[in-house]
Amino acid sequence: MPTALPGRTAPGSGRSPSRGPGAASPGGRLPVLTTGTATAVGRITALTICQAALLIGFGLLITGPARHVWPFTVEDRVNEGFVHVRTGTFDTVTSWGSEAGNTLTIIAITLVVCAAMVFAPVLPRWREAVFLAVSVSLQALVFLAITSAVDRHRPAVHRLDDSPPTSSYTSGHTGAATALYGGLAVLVLTRTRRLSRPWRIAVAVLLVLLPFAVGTCRMYRGMHHPTDVAGGMLNGALSLLIVGRTVLFADPAPAPLPRNAVDLAVAEAGESAEPAPGPTVVIVNPVSTGGSDRDRIRLVLERYGHTAPRFVETTVEDPGGGPAARAVADGAALVVVCGGDGTVRAVAEALAGTGVPLAVAPHGTGNLLARNLGLPLDPVRALDAALGGTARPVDLGRIEGDDLPPTLFCAMSGAGLDAALMERTPDRAKSALGWPAYALGSVRALRVPRTAMTLRLDGGEPVRRTARMVVIANVGRLQGGASLAPDARPDDGLLHVVLLDPRGLGGWLGAAAYVLHGSSRRSGAGGVETHACRRVDLVLRTRQPREIDGDPVAAGRQLSARVVPGALSVLLPEVSGRAGAPRIPGRREAPGVPERSGVPGLRQQEG
């Protein structure tokens, strides 16, 4: 899926835009910035091999050393229990349910849906079609690899269907159903806008339930053990995760640029863009930003007249603050940061109050600031959009505490559950999977106990609360369309304090609904309490994990934070049809900042 960088004229140049992308040649036009299909295929292939190895290893375990270990020793009882409840009606219903995962049924539905996505809309949805087709195909390939490596007999009960010549492990019907119907659920939730949100959720839930129904029907009919069905679901789910992360929710890695691409960009900039005043410094995190990324960043900068940009790498000892401070001292007119939220925070702290504009090219796991500023999550597209916009003052937060020196943050800081989650998510998993990797650390992080705390907002009376997590947010949007502080804006002159204290299964479900439900929510729902203020002081009863912009810091008991309004100048895209107004989602035209928050409903607890 090739992607071209639009031929654009630098703002205010008064010159005609470029003639458009084309093939690279000495006298030709600027080359297309293509995305690397080969790299994407390589990524999917490597992860799929790991997926197959994982499932094969589990299959060899349950058919070998663990076959005499509970719960594998009682699986047959489940199938025998289904035999005892068989009736003619159930036989008919489960036959239909089993057909929903039949190979021919899955192939037919996949072909029809993919054809509809390509030919029905005005603009073909190629990416969505590729996502669905490749997910279904990959799980089938992995299924074949598993059945050839793991030989497991089917349950020792009367079977209602003919036994295919494959191993009982894994359930191919269930795996195919998970990939197809789960993929459709993902598309309904993320790519369907004609349905209202409640209808999208309802349709997605029904689609997600279908693989469970297929698996239950297969066990009822004596075709699979429970672990066969679980393995099939895991196979389909992993295929969706791998393909979705590579195809649907992120651009594939870019292919190498032609050798003369930058030379052509420099020549074109000399004809179509006024030279930008002052030097440009690009601060890159070498862990997340490769040579190809840097070539593209330089290409975009050259096209906007930022000639000969200087690239500086961060280090473990200096994550970006030092290079940014030196850039300011050397008279830099623009600083570009390419990295994750931690790198952006370090650079932003050095630029705060200097007036030197910052352009963000997000290249990390969370990229929370970029999301909340309305920037594309592809670093090249984000930089192109920013350079075509104007500078806008953005708030920062200043936080300190015990064993925590004063520092600035851009997005969110906090203590408790969220900090434990950041701390317990492996860096390798974040590099490979992106933000979904946080699910790997969620199980252990959920064990973080609630703690009592004293809370003081804007110098008011201290009040007591208990919570599993407290977040101080400068911005509110999270990954995947979720939002922790729905009213937070990066330029509203306020910080937003979020206390999370769900209790029991109902409380956790309520908290999840609060985060995912959109804008129609109220403080207190699902054990979530939110408040807006300009300063907050927290004292926790016990030492808790803490984090700043996604980076774990020393555990402690105290946190004090205040907003620093308009501290950072950031280049932001223009709102369509409205010059001079950068695009900040939900930006308030005239933010009202009360002298004291008042904090309605916040009452001191006894004891």
Coordinates of C-alpha atoms in Angstrom, one line a residue:
M1 CA 0.0 0.0 0.0
P2 CA 2.1 2.9 -1.2
T3 CA 1.8 6.2 0.5
A4 CA 2.9 9.5 -1.1
L5 CA 3.9 12.5 0.8
P6 CA 1.7 15.3 -0.6
G7 CA 3.5 17.9 -2.6
R8 CA 3.1 20.9 -0.4
T9 CA 4.4 24.4 -0.4
A10 CA 6.0 25.8 2.8
P11 CA 3.6 28.2 4.5
G12 CA 3.9 31.7 3.4
S13 CA 6.2 31.0 0.5
G14 CA 3.8 32.2 -2.1
R15 CA 5.1 29.7 -4.6
S16 CA 3.3 27.0 -6.5
P17 CA 3.1 23.5 -4.9
S18 CA 5.3 20.8 -6.2
R19 CA 4.3 18.8 -9.2
G20 CA 3.6 15.7 -7.2
P21 CA 5.5 12.5 -6.4
G22 CA 7.0 10.4 -9.1
A23 CA 9.9 8.2 -10.0
A24 CA 13.3 9.2 -8.9
S25 CA 15.7 10.2 -11.7
P26 CA 18.3 12.9 -12.1
G27 CA 15.8 15.2 -13.9
G28 CA 12.7 13.6 -12.5
R29 CA 10.2 14.6 -9.8
L30 CA 10.4 13.9 -6.1
P31 CA 10.2 10.1 -5.5
V32 CA 7.2 8.5 -3.8
L33 CA 7.5 7.8 -0.1
T34 CA 6.5 4.2 -0.3
T35 CA 5.8 1.8 2.5
G36 CA 7.6 -1.5 2.6
T37 CA 5.3 -4.3 1.9
A38 CA 8.3 -6.7 2.1
T39 CA 9.1 -5.5 5.6
A40 CA 5.4 -5.9 6.7
V41 CA 5.3 -9.4 5.2
G42 CA 8.6 -10.3 7.0
R43 CA 7.2 -9.0 10.3
I44 CA 4.0 -11.0 10.0
T45 CA 5.9 -14.1 8.9
A46 CA 8.3 -13.9 11.9
L47 CA 5.5 -13.4 14.4
T48 CA 3.4 -16.1 12.8
I49 CA 6.3 -18.6 13.2
C50 CA 6.4 -17.6 16.9
Q51 CA 2.6 -18.1 17.1
A52 CA 2.8 -21.6 15.6
A53 CA 5.8 -22.6 17.9
L54 CA 3.8 -21.4 21.0
L55 CA 0.7 -23.4 20.1
I56 CA 2.7 -26.5 19.0
G57 CA 4.6 -26.4 22.3
F58 CA 1.4 -26.2 24.3
G59 CA 0.0 -29.1 22.3
L60 CA 3.0 -31.3 22.9
L61 CA 2.8 -30.4 26.5
I62 CA -0.8 -31.5 27.0
T63 CA -0.3 -34.7 25.0
G64 CA 3.0 -35.4 26.7
P65 CA 4.3 -34.5 30.2
A66 CA 1.1 -32.8 31.3
R67 CA -1.5 -35.3 30.1
H68 CA -1.8 -36.8 33.6
V69 CA -2.0 -33.4 35.3
W70 CA -5.3 -31.7 36.2
P71 CA -7.2 -30.2 34.5
F72 CA -6.2 -32.2 31.4
T73 CA -7.2 -35.4 33.2
V74 CA -10.8 -34.4 33.5
E75 CA -11.4 -33.0 30.0
D76 CA -13.2 -36.2 28.9
R77 CA -15.8 -35.7 31.6
V78 CA -16.8 -32.4 30.0
N79 CA -17.4 -34.2 26.7
E80 CA -19.3 -37.0 28.5
G81 CA -21.4 -34.4 30.3
F82 CA -22.5 -33.0 26.9
V83 CA -23.4 -36.5 25.8
H84 CA -25.8 -36.9 28.7
V85 CA -27.7 -33.7 27.8
R86 CA -28.1 -34.5 24.1
T87 CA -31.5 -34.1 22.6
G88 CA -32.8 -33.9 19.0
T89 CA -33.3 -30.2 19.3
F90 CA -29.8 -29.6 20.6
D91 CA -28.4 -31.9 17.9
T92 CA -30.0 -29.7 15.2
V93 CA -29.0 -26.4 16.8
T94 CA -25.4 -27.5 17.4
S95 CA -25.2 -28.7 13.8
W96 CA -26.0 -25.2 12.6
G97 CA -23.5 -23.7 15.1
S98 CA -20.8 -26.1 13.9
E99 CA -21.5 -25.1 10.3
A100 CA -20.8 -21.5 11.2
G101 CA -17.1 -22.5 11.6
N102 CA -17.0 -24.9 8.7
T103 CA -14.2 -24.3 6.2
L104 CA -16.5 -23.6 3.2
T105 CA -18.7 -21.3 5.3
I106 CA -15.7 -19.3 6.5
I107 CA -14.2 -19.0 3.0
A108 CA -17.5 -17.9 1.5
I109 CA -18.2 -15.3 4.1
T110 CA -14.6 -14.0 3.9
L111 CA -14.7 -13.7 0.1
V112 CA -18.1 -11.9 0.2
V113 CA -17.1 -9.4 2.9
C114 CA -13.8 -8.7 1.3
A115 CA -15.4 -8.2 -2.1
A116 CA -18.0 -5.9 -0.6
M117 CA -15.3 -3.8 1.1
V118 CA -13.3 -3.4 -2.1
F119 CA -16.2 -2.9 -4.7
A120 CA -19.1 -1.5 -2.7
P121 CA -17.9 1.8 -1.2
V122 CA -16.8 4.8 -3.3
L123 CA -13.3 4.5 -1.9
P124 CA -12.2 0.8 -1.6
R125 CA -11.3 -0.4 1.9
W126 CA -8.2 -2.3 0.8
R127 CA -6.5 -2.3 4.2
E128 CA -9.6 -3.7 5.9
A129 CA -10.0 -6.4 3.3
V130 CA -6.4 -7.4 3.6
F131 CA -6.6 -7.5 7.4
L132 CA -9.6 -9.9 7.3
A133 CA -8.3 -12.1 4.5
V134 CA -4.8 -12.4 5.8
S135 CA -6.0 -13.1 9.4
V136 CA -8.2 -15.9 8.3
S137 CA -5.5 -17.3 6.0
L138 CA -2.8 -17.2 8.6
Q139 CA -4.8 -19.0 11.3
A140 CA -5.5 -21.7 8.7
L141 CA -1.8 -22.1 7.9
V142 CA -0.9 -22.2 11.6
F143 CA -3.7 -24.8 12.2
L144 CA -2.2 -27.0 9.5
A145 CA 1.2 -26.7 11.0
I146 CA -0.1 -27.6 14.5
T147 CA -2.1 -30.7 13.3
S148 CA 0.9 -32.0 11.5
A149 CA 3.1 -31.7 14.6
V150 CA 0.7 -32.6 17.4
D151 CA -1.2 -35.9 17.2
R152 CA -4.1 -35.9 19.6
H153 CA -7.0 -38.3 19.5
R154 CA -10.5 -37.0 19.5
P155 CA -12.7 -37.4 22.7
A156 CA -13.6 -41.0 23.5
V157 CA -17.4 -40.4 23.1
H158 CA -19.9 -41.0 20.3
R159 CA -19.3 -38.2 17.7
L160 CA -22.1 -36.7 15.8
D161 CA -20.0 -35.7 12.8
D162 CA -17.5 -37.5 10.6
S163 CA -14.0 -37.2 11.9
P164 CA -11.7 -35.3 9.5
P165 CA -8.2 -36.6 9.0
T166 CA -6.6 -34.1 11.3
S167 CA -5.6 -34.0 14.9
S168 CA -8.2 -33.0 17.5
Y169 CA -5.8 -30.2 18.6
T170 CA -6.5 -27.4 17.8
S171 CA -10.2 -26.9 16.8
G172 CA -10.0 -25.6 13.2
H173 CA -13.7 -24.6 13.3
T174 CA -13.1 -22.5 16.4
G175 CA -9.9 -20.9 15.1
A176 CA -11.4 -19.9 11.8
A177 CA -14.5 -18.6 13.5
T178 CA -12.4 -16.5 15.9
A179 CA -10.4 -15.0 13.0
L180 CA -13.4 -14.2 10.9
Y181 CA -16.0 -13.1 13.3
G182 CA -13.5 -11.5 15.7
G183 CA -12.0 -9.6 12.7
L184 CA -15.5 -8.5 11.7
A185 CA -16.0 -7.3 15.3
V186 CA -12.8 -5.2 15.1
L187 CA -13.9 -3.7 11.8
V188 CA -17.4 -2.9 13.2
L189 CA -15.9 -1.1 16.2
T190 CA -13.1 0.8 14.4
R191 CA -14.3 1.3 10.9
T192 CA -18.1 1.7 11.0
R193 CA -19.4 5.2 11.6
R194 CA -22.9 4.9 10.2
L195 CA -24.0 2.9 13.2
S196 CA -24.3 4.7 16.6
R197 CA -21.9 3.6 19.3
P198 CA -24.4 1.4 21.2
W199 CA -25.3 -0.4 18.0
R200 CA -21.7 -1.0 17.1
I201 CA -20.9 -2.4 20.5
A202 CA -24.0 -4.7 20.4
V203 CA -23.1 -6.0 16.9
A204 CA -19.5 -6.5 18.0
V205 CA -20.5 -8.4 21.1
L206 CA -22.7 -10.7 19.0
L207 CA -19.8 -11.4 16.6
V208 CA -17.4 -12.1 19.4
L209 CA -19.8 -14.6 21.0
L210 CA -20.0 -16.6 17.8
P211 CA -16.6 -18.3 18.2
F212 CA -17.6 -19.4 21.7
A213 CA -20.8 -20.8 20.3
V214 CA -18.9 -22.7 17.6
G215 CA -16.5 -24.1 20.2
T216 CA -19.4 -25.2 22.5
C217 CA -21.1 -26.9 19.6
R218 CA -17.9 -28.7 18.6
M219 CA -17.5 -30.1 22.2
Y220 CA -21.2 -31.0 22.3
R221 CA -20.9 -33.0 19.2
G222 CA -17.9 -34.9 20.6
M223 CA -15.4 -33.5 18.1
H224 CA -13.0 -31.6 20.5
H225 CA -11.7 -31.4 24.0
P226 CA -12.0 -28.1 25.9
T227 CA -8.3 -27.4 25.4
D228 CA -8.7 -28.0 21.6
V229 CA -11.3 -25.3 21.5
A230 CA -9.2 -22.9 23.7
G231 CA -6.2 -23.5 21.4
G232 CA -8.3 -22.7 18.4
M233 CA -9.5 -19.4 19.9
L234 CA -6.0 -18.5 20.8
N235 CA -4.8 -19.3 17.3
G236 CA -7.5 -17.0 15.7
A237 CA -6.9 -14.3 18.3
L238 CA -3.2 -14.2 17.8
S239 CA -3.6 -14.0 14.0
L240 CA -5.9 -11.0 14.5
L241 CA -3.4 -9.3 16.8
I242 CA -0.4 -9.8 14.5
V243 CA -2.1 -8.8 11.3
G244 CA -4.1 -6.0 12.9
R245 CA -1.1 -4.5 14.5
T246 CA 0.8 -4.6 11.2
V247 CA -1.9 -3.8 8.6
L248 CA -4.8 -2.2 10.3
F249 CA -3.6 0.0 13.1
A250 CA -0.1 1.0 11.9
D251 CA 1.6 1.8 8.6
P252 CA 4.0 -0.9 7.5
A253 CA 7.7 0.0 7.8
P254 CA 8.8 2.2 5.0
A255 CA 11.0 0.9 2.2
P256 CA 14.4 2.4 1.6
L257 CA 14.5 5.8 -0.3
P258 CA 16.1 6.1 -3.7
R259 CA 19.7 7.4 -3.3
N260 CA 19.0 10.8 -4.9
A261 CA 15.7 11.4 -3.0
V262 CA 17.1 14.0 -0.6
D263 CA 19.0 15.7 -3.4
L264 CA 15.8 16.0 -5.4
A265 CA 14.0 17.3 -2.3
V266 CA 16.7 20.0 -1.7
A267 CA 16.5 21.0 -5.4
E268 CA 12.7 21.2 -5.2
A269 CA 12.8 23.2 -1.9
G270 CA 15.0 25.7 -3.6
E271 CA 12.4 26.2 -6.3
S272 CA 9.2 26.0 -4.2
A273 CA 9.9 26.9 -0.6
E274 CA 11.5 29.9 1.2
P275 CA 14.5 28.9 3.2
A276 CA 13.6 28.6 6.9
P277 CA 15.5 31.0 9.2
G278 CA 17.9 29.5 11.7
P279 CA 19.3 26.0 12.2
T280 CA 17.0 23.0 12.7
V281 CA 17.9 20.2 15.2
V282 CA 16.4 16.8 15.1
I283 CA 16.6 14.8 18.3
V284 CA 16.1 11.1 17.7
N285 CA 15.8 8.1 20.0
P286 CA 18.1 5.6 18.3
V287 CA 16.2 2.6 19.8
S288 CA 13.0 3.4 18.0
T289 CA 14.2 5.4 15.0
G290 CA 16.1 3.8 12.2
G291 CA 18.2 5.1 9.4
S292 CA 15.2 4.9 6.9
D293 CA 13.1 7.0 9.3
R294 CA 15.8 9.7 9.5
D295 CA 16.0 9.8 5.7
R296 CA 12.3 10.5 5.5
I297 CA 12.4 13.1 8.3
R298 CA 15.2 14.9 6.5
L299 CA 13.3 14.7 3.2
V300 CA 10.2 16.4 4.7
L301 CA 12.3 19.1 6.4
E302 CA 14.2 19.9 3.2
R303 CA 10.9 20.2 1.3
Y304 CA 9.8 22.9 3.8
G305 CA 13.1 24.8 3.5
H306 CA 14.7 23.5 6.6
T307 CA 18.0 22.7 4.9
A308 CA 20.8 20.7 6.4
P309 CA 19.1 19.7 9.6
R310 CA 21.4 18.4 12.3
F311 CA 20.5 15.0 13.8
V312 CA 21.4 14.3 17.5
E313 CA 20.8 10.9 19.2
T314 CA 19.6 10.5 22.8
T315 CA 21.4 8.2 25.2
V316 CA 20.5 6.3 28.3
E317 CA 22.2 8.9 30.4
D318 CA 20.6 11.9 28.5
P319 CA 17.2 11.0 27.0
G320 CA 16.9 14.3 25.2
G321 CA 17.1 17.2 27.6
G322 CA 20.8 17.9 27.0
P323 CA 20.7 18.0 23.2
A324 CA 17.6 20.2 23.3
A325 CA 19.2 22.7 25.7
R326 CA 22.3 22.8 23.5
A327 CA 20.1 23.4 20.5
V328 CA 18.5 26.4 22.2
A329 CA 21.9 27.8 23.2
D330 CA 23.1 27.4 19.6
G331 CA 20.2 29.5 18.3
A332 CA 18.0 26.7 16.8
A333 CA 14.9 28.0 15.1
L334 CA 13.1 24.6 15.3
V335 CA 13.6 21.4 17.3
V336 CA 12.1 18.2 16.0
V337 CA 11.8 15.2 18.4
C338 CA 11.4 11.7 17.0
G339 CA 10.7 9.2 19.8
G340 CA 8.2 8.1 22.4
D341 CA 6.5 10.0 25.2
G342 CA 9.6 9.8 27.4
T343 CA 11.8 11.4 24.7
V344 CA 9.2 14.0 24.0
R345 CA 9.0 14.9 27.7
A346 CA 12.7 15.3 28.1
V347 CA 13.0 17.6 25.1
A348 CA 9.9 19.5 26.0
E349 CA 11.3 20.2 29.5
A350 CA 14.4 21.8 28.0
L351 CA 12.4 23.9 25.5
A352 CA 9.8 25.1 28.1
G353 CA 9.7 28.8 28.3
T354 CA 12.3 29.4 25.5
G355 CA 9.8 30.1 22.7
V356 CA 11.7 27.7 20.4
P357 CA 8.9 25.7 18.6
L358 CA 8.8 21.9 18.8
A359 CA 7.6 19.6 16.1
V360 CA 6.7 16.1 17.3
A361 CA 7.3 13.1 15.1
P362 CA 5.9 10.3 17.3
H363 CA 7.8 7.0 17.2
G364 CA 7.0 5.3 20.5
T365 CA 4.6 2.9 22.2
G366 CA 1.9 5.2 23.6
N367 CA 2.5 8.6 21.8
L368 CA -0.1 10.1 24.1
L369 CA 0.8 13.7 23.5
A370 CA 0.7 13.3 19.7
R371 CA -2.7 11.6 20.0
N372 CA -4.1 14.5 22.0
L373 CA -2.6 17.1 19.7
G374 CA -4.4 15.6 16.7
L375 CA -1.2 14.5 15.0
P376 CA -0.9 11.4 12.8
L377 CA 0.9 8.6 14.5
D378 CA 3.2 8.0 11.5
P379 CA 6.3 10.2 12.2
V380 CA 6.7 11.4 8.6
R381 CA 3.0 12.3 8.2
A382 CA 3.0 14.0 11.6
L383 CA 6.0 16.1 10.8
D384 CA 4.5 17.0 7.4
A385 CA 1.3 18.1 9.0
A386 CA 3.1 20.0 11.7
L387 CA 5.3 21.9 9.3
G388 CA 2.3 22.9 7.3
G389 CA 0.6 24.4 10.5
T390 CA 1.5 27.1 13.0
A391 CA 2.9 27.3 16.5
R392 CA 0.5 27.0 19.4
P393 CA 1.2 27.3 23.2
V394 CA 0.6 24.0 25.0
D395 CA 0.4 23.5 28.8
L396 CA 2.8 21.3 30.7
G397 CA 2.6 19.9 34.2
R398 CA 5.3 20.3 36.9
I399 CA 5.5 17.5 39.4
E400 CA 7.7 16.6 42.4
G401 CA 7.7 14.4 45.4
D402 CA 9.8 12.4 47.9
D403 CA 12.9 11.0 46.0
L404 CA 11.5 12.8 43.0
P405 CA 13.1 16.1 42.0
P406 CA 10.9 18.7 40.2
T407 CA 10.3 17.8 36.6
L408 CA 7.9 18.7 33.8
F409 CA 5.5 16.3 32.1
C410 CA 3.4 16.5 28.9
A411 CA 0.7 13.9 29.2
M412 CA 0.1 12.1 32.4
S413 CA 1.8 11.2 35.7
G414 CA 0.5 9.1 38.6
A415 CA 0.9 6.4 41.2
G416 CA -0.4 2.9 41.8
L417 CA -1.9 0.6 39.2
D418 CA -0.9 2.5 36.0
A419 CA 2.7 2.9 37.2
A420 CA 2.9 -0.8 38.1
L421 CA 1.6 -1.6 34.6
M422 CA 4.3 0.5 33.0
E423 CA 6.9 -1.0 35.2
R424 CA 6.0 -4.6 34.5
T425 CA 5.6 -4.4 30.7
P426 CA 8.8 -5.7 29.0
D427 CA 10.5 -3.3 26.7
R428 CA 10.9 -6.0 24.1
A429 CA 7.2 -6.6 24.1
K430 CA 6.5 -2.9 23.6
S431 CA 8.9 -2.8 20.7
A432 CA 7.3 -5.8 19.0
L433 CA 3.6 -5.2 19.7
G434 CA 3.3 -1.5 20.5
W435 CA 0.7 -0.4 23.1
P436 CA -1.2 -3.8 23.2
A437 CA 1.9 -5.1 25.0
Y438 CA 0.7 -3.5 28.1
A439 CA -1.8 -6.4 28.4
L440 CA 1.2 -8.6 29.2
G441 CA 1.8 -6.7 32.4
S442 CA -1.8 -6.2 33.4
V443 CA -2.3 -9.4 35.3
R444 CA 0.5 -8.7 37.8
A445 CA -0.3 -5.0 37.9
L446 CA -3.9 -5.8 38.9
R447 CA -2.6 -7.2 42.2
V448 CA -1.5 -3.7 43.3
P449 CA -3.6 -3.1 46.5
R450 CA -5.6 0.0 47.1
T451 CA -4.1 2.6 49.4
A452 CA -5.4 5.4 51.5
M453 CA -4.3 8.9 50.6
T454 CA -4.8 12.6 51.6
L455 CA -5.8 14.9 48.7
R456 CA -5.6 18.6 48.6
L457 CA -6.7 20.6 45.5
D458 CA -5.8 24.2 44.8
G459 CA -4.8 24.7 48.5
G460 CA -8.2 23.7 49.8
E461 CA -9.0 21.5 52.7
P462 CA -7.3 18.1 52.7
V463 CA -9.7 15.1 52.2
R464 CA -9.1 11.4 52.4
R465 CA -9.7 8.8 49.8
T466 CA -8.7 5.2 48.9
A467 CA -7.8 4.2 45.4
R468 CA -5.8 1.7 43.4
M469 CA -4.6 4.4 41.0
V470 CA -4.3 8.1 40.9
V471 CA -3.5 9.9 37.7
I472 CA -2.7 13.6 37.2
A473 CA -3.5 14.3 33.5
N474 CA -2.6 17.2 31.3
V475 CA -4.4 15.4 28.4
G476 CA -7.1 12.8 28.5
R477 CA -7.1 10.5 25.4
L478 CA -5.6 7.1 25.6
Q479 CA -4.9 4.4 23.0
G480 CA -7.6 2.7 21.1
G481 CA -10.1 5.6 21.4
A482 CA -10.3 5.3 25.2
S483 CA -10.1 8.3 27.5
L484 CA -9.2 8.5 31.2
A485 CA -10.0 12.2 31.7
P486 CA -12.6 13.1 29.0
D487 CA -12.5 16.9 29.8
A488 CA -8.8 17.3 29.7
R489 CA -7.3 19.5 27.0
P490 CA -3.6 20.3 26.4
D491 CA -4.4 24.1 26.4
D492 CA -7.1 24.5 29.1
G493 CA -4.8 25.7 31.8
L494 CA -5.9 22.9 34.1
L495 CA -4.7 19.5 35.4
H496 CA -7.3 16.7 35.8
V497 CA -7.0 14.3 38.8
V498 CA -8.4 10.9 38.2
L499 CA -8.9 8.4 41.2
L500 CA -9.6 4.8 40.3
D501 CA -11.0 2.6 43.0
P502 CA -13.2 -0.2 41.5
R503 CA -14.4 -2.9 43.9
G504 CA -15.5 -6.4 42.7
L505 CA -16.3 -7.5 39.2
G506 CA -19.1 -5.0 38.8
G507 CA -16.8 -2.2 39.8
W508 CA -14.1 -3.2 37.3
L509 CA -16.7 -3.5 34.5
G510 CA -18.0 -0.1 35.5
A511 CA -14.6 1.4 35.4
A512 CA -13.9 -0.1 32.0
A513 CA -17.2 1.2 30.7
Y514 CA -16.3 4.7 32.0
V515 CA -13.0 4.7 30.2
L516 CA -14.5 3.3 26.9
H517 CA -17.9 4.9 26.9
G518 CA -17.1 8.2 25.2
S519 CA -18.0 11.6 26.5
S520 CA -21.3 10.9 28.2
R521 CA -20.0 10.0 31.7
R522 CA -20.0 11.3 35.2
S523 CA -17.5 11.4 38.0
G524 CA -18.0 8.6 40.5
A525 CA -19.2 6.0 37.9
G526 CA -17.5 2.7 38.2
G527 CA -15.3 3.8 41.1
V528 CA -13.8 6.6 39.1
E529 CA -13.6 10.1 40.5
T530 CA -12.3 13.1 38.5
H531 CA -11.5 16.7 39.4
A532 CA -10.0 19.7 37.6
C533 CA -7.6 22.0 39.4
R534 CA -4.4 24.0 38.9
R535 CA -2.5 22.4 41.7
V536 CA -2.8 19.0 43.5
D537 CA -0.9 17.7 46.5
L538 CA -1.1 14.0 47.4
V539 CA 0.2 12.0 50.4
L540 CA -0.2 8.2 50.1
R541 CA -0.3 6.0 53.2
T542 CA 2.1 3.4 51.6
R543 CA 4.9 3.7 49.1
Q544 CA 3.5 3.1 45.6
P545 CA 5.0 2.7 42.1
R546 CA 5.0 6.1 40.2
E547 CA 5.4 7.1 36.6
I548 CA 5.9 10.2 34.5
D549 CA 4.7 10.2 30.9
G550 CA 4.8 6.4 30.8
D551 CA 8.3 6.1 32.3
P552 CA 8.6 4.4 35.8
V553 CA 10.3 6.5 38.4
A554 CA 11.2 5.9 42.1
A555 CA 8.4 4.6 44.3
G556 CA 7.2 7.0 47.0
R557 CA 4.4 8.4 49.1
Q558 CA 4.1 12.0 48.0
L559 CA 3.3 13.8 44.7
S560 CA 2.7 17.5 44.2
A561 CA 1.8 18.9 40.7
R562 CA 0.8 22.2 39.2
V563 CA 0.0 23.3 35.7
V564 CA 2.3 25.5 33.8
P565 CA 0.0 27.2 31.2
G566 CA 1.3 27.7 27.7
A567 CA 4.9 26.7 28.6
L568 CA 5.7 24.9 25.3
S569 CA 5.4 26.1 21.7
V570 CA 4.3 23.2 19.5
L571 CA 3.8 23.2 15.7
L572 CA 0.3 21.9 15.0
P573 CA -1.7 21.2 11.9
E574 CA -4.3 23.8 10.7
V575 CA -8.0 23.2 11.1
S576 CA -9.4 22.5 7.7
G577 CA -10.8 25.8 6.2
R578 CA -9.6 27.9 9.1
A579 CA -6.2 29.5 8.9
G580 CA -4.2 30.1 12.0
A581 CA -6.1 27.7 14.3
P582 CA -4.1 24.6 15.0
R583 CA -6.0 21.4 15.4
I584 CA -6.2 20.5 19.1
P585 CA -9.1 18.1 19.6
G586 CA -11.8 19.7 21.7
R587 CA -9.8 22.9 22.1
R588 CA -11.5 25.6 24.3
E589 CA -11.5 29.0 22.7
A590 CA -11.5 30.9 26.0
P591 CA -10.6 28.5 28.8
G592 CA -11.9 29.5 32.1
V593 CA -9.6 28.7 35.0
P594 CA -11.2 29.3 38.4
E595 CA -9.1 30.8 41.2
R596 CA -10.2 27.9 43.4
S597 CA -11.6 24.7 42.0
G598 CA -14.2 24.3 44.7
V599 CA -14.3 20.6 43.8
P600 CA -18.1 20.1 44.0
G601 CA -19.0 16.9 45.8
L602 CA -15.5 16.4 47.3
R603 CA -16.1 15.9 51.0
Q604 CA -13.7 15.0 53.8
Q605 CA -14.0 11.4 54.9
E606 CA -14.1 10.5 58.6
G607 CA -11.4 8.4 60.2

